[in-house]
Short mmCIF file of C-alpha atoms in Angstrom, two decimals:
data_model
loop_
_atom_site.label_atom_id
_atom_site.label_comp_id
_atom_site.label_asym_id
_atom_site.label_seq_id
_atom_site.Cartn_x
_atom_site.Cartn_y
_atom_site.Cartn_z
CA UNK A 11 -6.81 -89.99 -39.34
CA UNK A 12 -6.93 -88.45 -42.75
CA UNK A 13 -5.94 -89.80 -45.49
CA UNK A 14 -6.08 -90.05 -49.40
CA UNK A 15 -6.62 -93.09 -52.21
CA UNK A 16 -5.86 -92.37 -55.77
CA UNK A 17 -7.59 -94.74 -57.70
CA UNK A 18 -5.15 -96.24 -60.77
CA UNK A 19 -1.58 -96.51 -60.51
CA UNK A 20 -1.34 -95.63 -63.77
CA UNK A 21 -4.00 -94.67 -66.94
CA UNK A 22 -3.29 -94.07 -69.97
CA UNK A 23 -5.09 -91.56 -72.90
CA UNK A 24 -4.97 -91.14 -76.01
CA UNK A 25 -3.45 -87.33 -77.24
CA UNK A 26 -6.35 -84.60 -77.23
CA UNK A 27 -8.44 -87.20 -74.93
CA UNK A 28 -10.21 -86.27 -71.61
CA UNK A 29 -7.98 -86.90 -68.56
CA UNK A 30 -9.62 -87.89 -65.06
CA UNK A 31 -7.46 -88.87 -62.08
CA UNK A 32 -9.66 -89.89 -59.50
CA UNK A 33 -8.78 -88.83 -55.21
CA UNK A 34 -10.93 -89.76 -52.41
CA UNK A 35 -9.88 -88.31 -49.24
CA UNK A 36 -11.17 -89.63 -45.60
CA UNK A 37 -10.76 -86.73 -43.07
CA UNK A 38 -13.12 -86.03 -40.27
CA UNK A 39 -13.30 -82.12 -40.22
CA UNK A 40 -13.34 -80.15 -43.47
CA UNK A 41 -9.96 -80.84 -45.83
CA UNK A 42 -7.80 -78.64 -47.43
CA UNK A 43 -7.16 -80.73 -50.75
CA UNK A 44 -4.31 -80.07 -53.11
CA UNK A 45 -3.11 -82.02 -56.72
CA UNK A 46 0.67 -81.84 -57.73
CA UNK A 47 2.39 -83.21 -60.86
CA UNK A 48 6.06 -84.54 -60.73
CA UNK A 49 7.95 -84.50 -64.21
CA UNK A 50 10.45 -87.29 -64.30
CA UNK A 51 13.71 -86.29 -61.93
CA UNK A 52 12.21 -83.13 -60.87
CA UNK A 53 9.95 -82.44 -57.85
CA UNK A 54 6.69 -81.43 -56.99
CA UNK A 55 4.56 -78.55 -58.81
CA UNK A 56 1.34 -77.39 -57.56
CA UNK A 57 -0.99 -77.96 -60.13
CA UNK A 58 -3.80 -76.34 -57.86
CA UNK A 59 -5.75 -76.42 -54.48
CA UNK A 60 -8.96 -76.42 -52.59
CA UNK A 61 -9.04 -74.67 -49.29
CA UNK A 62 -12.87 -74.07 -48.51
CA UNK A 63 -13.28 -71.43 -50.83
CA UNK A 64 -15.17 -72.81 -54.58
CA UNK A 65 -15.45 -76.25 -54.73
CA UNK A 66 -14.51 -75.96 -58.34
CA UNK A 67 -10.86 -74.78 -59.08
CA UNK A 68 -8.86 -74.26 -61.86
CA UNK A 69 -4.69 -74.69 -62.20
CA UNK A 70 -2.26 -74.51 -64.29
CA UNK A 71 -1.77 -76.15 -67.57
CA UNK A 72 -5.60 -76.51 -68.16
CA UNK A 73 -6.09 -78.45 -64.80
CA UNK A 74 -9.35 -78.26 -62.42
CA UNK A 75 -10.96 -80.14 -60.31
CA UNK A 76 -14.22 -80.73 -58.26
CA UNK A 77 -14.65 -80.68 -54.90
CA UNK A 78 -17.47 -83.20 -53.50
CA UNK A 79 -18.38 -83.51 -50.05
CA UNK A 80 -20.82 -85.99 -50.37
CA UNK A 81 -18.76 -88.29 -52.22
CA UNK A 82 -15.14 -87.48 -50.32
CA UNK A 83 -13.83 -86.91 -54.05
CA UNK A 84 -11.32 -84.18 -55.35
CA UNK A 85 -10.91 -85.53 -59.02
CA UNK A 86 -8.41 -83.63 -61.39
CA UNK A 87 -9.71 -83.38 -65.08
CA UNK A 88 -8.37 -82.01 -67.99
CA UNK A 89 -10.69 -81.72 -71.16
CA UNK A 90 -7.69 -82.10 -73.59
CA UNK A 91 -4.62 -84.44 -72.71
CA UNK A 92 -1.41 -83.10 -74.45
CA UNK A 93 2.21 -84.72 -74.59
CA UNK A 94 3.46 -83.08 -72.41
CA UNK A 95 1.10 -83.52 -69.74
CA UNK A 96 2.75 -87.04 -69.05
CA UNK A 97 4.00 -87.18 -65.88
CA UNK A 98 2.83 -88.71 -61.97
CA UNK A 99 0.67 -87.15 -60.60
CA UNK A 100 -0.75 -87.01 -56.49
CA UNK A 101 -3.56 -85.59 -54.36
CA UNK A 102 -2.53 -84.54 -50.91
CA UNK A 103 -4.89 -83.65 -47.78
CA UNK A 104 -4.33 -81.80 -45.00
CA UNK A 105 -6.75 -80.49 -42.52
CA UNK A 106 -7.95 -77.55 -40.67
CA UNK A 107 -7.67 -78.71 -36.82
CA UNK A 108 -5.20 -77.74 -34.58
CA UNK A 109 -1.77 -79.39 -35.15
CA UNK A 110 -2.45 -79.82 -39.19
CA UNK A 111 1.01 -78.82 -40.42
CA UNK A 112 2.01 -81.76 -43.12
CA UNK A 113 -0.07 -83.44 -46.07
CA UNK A 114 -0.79 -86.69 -46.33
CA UNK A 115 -0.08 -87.59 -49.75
CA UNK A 116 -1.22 -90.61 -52.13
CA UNK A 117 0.45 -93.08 -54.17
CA UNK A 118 0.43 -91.00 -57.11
CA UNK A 119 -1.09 -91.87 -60.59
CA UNK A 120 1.63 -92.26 -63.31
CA UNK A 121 -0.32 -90.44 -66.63
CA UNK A 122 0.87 -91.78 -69.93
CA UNK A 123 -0.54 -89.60 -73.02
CA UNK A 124 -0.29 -91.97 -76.41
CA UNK A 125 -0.06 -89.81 -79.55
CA UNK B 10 13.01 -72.31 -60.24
CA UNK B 11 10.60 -73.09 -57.28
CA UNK B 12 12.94 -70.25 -54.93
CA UNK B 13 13.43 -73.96 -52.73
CA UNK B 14 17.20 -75.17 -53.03
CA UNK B 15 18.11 -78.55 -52.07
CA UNK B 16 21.62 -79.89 -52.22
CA UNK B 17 23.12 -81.80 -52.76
CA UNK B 18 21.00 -83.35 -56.05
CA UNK B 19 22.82 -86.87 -55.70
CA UNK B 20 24.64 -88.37 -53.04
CA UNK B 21 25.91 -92.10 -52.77
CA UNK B 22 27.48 -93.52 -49.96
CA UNK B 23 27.94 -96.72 -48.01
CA UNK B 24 26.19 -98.69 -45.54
CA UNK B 25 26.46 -97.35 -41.68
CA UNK B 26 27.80 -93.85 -43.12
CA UNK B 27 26.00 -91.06 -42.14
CA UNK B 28 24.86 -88.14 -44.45
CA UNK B 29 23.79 -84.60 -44.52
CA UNK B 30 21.17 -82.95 -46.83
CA UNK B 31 20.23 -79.42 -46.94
CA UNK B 32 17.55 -77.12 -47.84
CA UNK B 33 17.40 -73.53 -48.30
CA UNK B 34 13.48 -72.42 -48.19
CA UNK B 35 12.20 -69.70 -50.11
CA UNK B 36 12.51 -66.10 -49.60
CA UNK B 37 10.29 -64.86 -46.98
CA UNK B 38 9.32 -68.71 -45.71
CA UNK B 39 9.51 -69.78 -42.44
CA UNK B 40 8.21 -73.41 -42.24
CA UNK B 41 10.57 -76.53 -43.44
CA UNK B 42 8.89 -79.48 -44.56
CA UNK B 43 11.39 -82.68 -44.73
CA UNK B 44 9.25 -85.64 -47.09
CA UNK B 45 11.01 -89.03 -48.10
CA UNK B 46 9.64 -90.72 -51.06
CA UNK B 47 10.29 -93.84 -52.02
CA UNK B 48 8.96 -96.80 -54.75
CA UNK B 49 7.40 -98.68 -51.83
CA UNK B 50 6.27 -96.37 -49.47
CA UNK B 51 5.69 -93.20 -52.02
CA UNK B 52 5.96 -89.81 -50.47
CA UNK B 53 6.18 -89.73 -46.47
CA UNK B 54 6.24 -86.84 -43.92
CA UNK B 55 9.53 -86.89 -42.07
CA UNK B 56 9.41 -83.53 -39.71
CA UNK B 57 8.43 -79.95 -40.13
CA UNK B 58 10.44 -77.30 -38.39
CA UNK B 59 9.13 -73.43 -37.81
CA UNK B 60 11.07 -70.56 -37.23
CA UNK B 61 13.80 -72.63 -35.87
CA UNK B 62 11.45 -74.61 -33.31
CA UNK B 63 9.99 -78.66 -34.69
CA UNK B 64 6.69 -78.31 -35.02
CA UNK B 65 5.34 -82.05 -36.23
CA UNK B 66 6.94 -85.12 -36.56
CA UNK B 67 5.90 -87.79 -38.67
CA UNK B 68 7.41 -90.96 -39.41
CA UNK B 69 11.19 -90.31 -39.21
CA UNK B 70 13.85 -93.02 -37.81
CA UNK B 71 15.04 -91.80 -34.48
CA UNK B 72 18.11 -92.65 -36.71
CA UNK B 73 17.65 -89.58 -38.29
CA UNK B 74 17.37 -85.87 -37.14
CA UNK B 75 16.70 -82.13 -38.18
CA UNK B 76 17.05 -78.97 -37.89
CA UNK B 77 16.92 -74.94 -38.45
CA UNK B 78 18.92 -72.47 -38.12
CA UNK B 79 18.52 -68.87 -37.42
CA UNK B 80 18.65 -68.14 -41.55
CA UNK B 81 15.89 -70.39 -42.12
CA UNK B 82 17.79 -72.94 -43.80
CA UNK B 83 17.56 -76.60 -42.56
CA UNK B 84 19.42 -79.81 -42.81
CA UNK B 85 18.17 -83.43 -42.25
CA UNK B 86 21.06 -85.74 -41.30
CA UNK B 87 20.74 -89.40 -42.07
CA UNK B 88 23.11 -92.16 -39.42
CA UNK B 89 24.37 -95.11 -39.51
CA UNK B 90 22.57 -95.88 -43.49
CA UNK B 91 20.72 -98.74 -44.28
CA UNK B 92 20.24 -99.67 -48.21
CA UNK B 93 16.74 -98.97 -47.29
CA UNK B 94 16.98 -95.66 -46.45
CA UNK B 95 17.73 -95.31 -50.18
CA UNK B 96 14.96 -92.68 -51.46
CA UNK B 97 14.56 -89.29 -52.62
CA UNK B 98 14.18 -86.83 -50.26
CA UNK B 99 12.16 -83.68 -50.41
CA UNK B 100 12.40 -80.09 -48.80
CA UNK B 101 9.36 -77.86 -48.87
CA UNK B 102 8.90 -74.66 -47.58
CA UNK B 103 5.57 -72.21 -46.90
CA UNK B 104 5.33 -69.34 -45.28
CA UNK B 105 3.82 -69.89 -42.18
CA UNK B 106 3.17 -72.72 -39.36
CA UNK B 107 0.91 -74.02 -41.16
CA UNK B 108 0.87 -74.45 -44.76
CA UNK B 109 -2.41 -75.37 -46.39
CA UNK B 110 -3.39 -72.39 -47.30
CA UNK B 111 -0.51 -70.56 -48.34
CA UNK B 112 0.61 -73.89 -49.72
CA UNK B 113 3.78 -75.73 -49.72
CA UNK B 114 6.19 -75.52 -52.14
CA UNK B 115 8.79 -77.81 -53.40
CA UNK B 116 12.49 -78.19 -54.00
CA UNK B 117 14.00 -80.51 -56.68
CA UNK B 118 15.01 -83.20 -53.99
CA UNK B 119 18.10 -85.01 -52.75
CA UNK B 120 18.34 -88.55 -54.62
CA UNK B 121 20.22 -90.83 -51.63
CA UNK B 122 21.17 -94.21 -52.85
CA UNK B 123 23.01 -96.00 -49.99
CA UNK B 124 25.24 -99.03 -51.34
#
């Protein structure tokens, strides 16, 4: 079954800092891997995807992230934290086999930016 | 504006009432994607309806149910409530079966707080 660990309920940076939220999927044919941000009592933005294409990708807002097979990772980086980046964030999975409609979402990292 | 419309934002109600939420996908979407997320159990896949017909079903209480209708919109009704069933609930919509590579988008949510 696949599935998806965010590691760090919540990390904190300082303003202008490097952000790294770390996602380690488990799926047993090739993922689809996507990261969205939630901005308190609003719902989910895509902040960008992987779906076999580059295993690097770029988003929105100055977001990318790396996909790595050998270590099951999809880790969203940001060179630059601002403000206004505060907010949870989660990786999702879903899968190409037949029957892969939903993704499979994890616990979501809660980003605090200190100025 | 993600085009998804959920309503309504806020609902309270008692114990064994029962409750309707709706979701209007966006323009040109067929797929429905109902998610419940909650502090304890973060974000879980309910059901996902296509063009009218379910397509997956993930883990929703046979004490709730879904469906489309022939405009695409869907509604997820919620019986005989439990405190616990207090959560937010999420509609998402893509545009076709299945959504990983045309992505899923998000509406703002339903916030259900059972008393």
């Amino acid at each position: 079954a696949q599935s998806v660990t965010q590691l760090g309920s919540h990390v904190s940076v300082s303003e202008g800092a490097l952000v790294l939220l770390r996602c380690n999927y488990s799926s047993s044919v090739p993922p689809y891997l996507f990261w969205y941000v939630q901005y308190p009592n609003q719902g989910l933005q895509l902040l960008l995807k992987y779906t076999s294409a580059a295993t690097l990708v770029k988003g929105i807002n100055g977001f990318e992230a790396e996909f790595k097979k050998s270590e099951t990772s999809f880790h969203l980086t940001k060179p630059s934290a601002h403000m206004s980046d505060a907010a949870e964030y989660f990786c999702a999975v879903t899968f190409s086999g037949a029957g892969s409609y939903q993704l499979t979402f994890g616990k979501g990292t809660k980003l605090s930016v200190i100025p | 504006d993600s085009g998804v419309t959920q309503t309504p934002k806020h609902l309270i109600t008692a114990t064994g009432q029962r409750v309707t939420l709706r979701c209007s996908p966006r323009s040109g979407d067929l797929s429905v994607y109902w998610y419940q997320q909650s502090l304890d159990q973060g974000l879980q896949f309910l059901i996902q309806y296509y063009n009218g017909e379910e397509r997956a079903k993930g883990n929703i209480l046979e004490r709730f149910s879904a469906q489309q209708f022939p405009d695409l919109h869907s509604e997820l009704n919620l019986s005989s409530l439990e405190l616990g069933d207090s959560a937010l609930y999420f509609c998402a919509s893509s545009p076709r079966r299945q959504g990983r590579v045309y992505g899923y988008t998000f509406g703002s949510g339903t916030r259900l707080t059972v008393v």
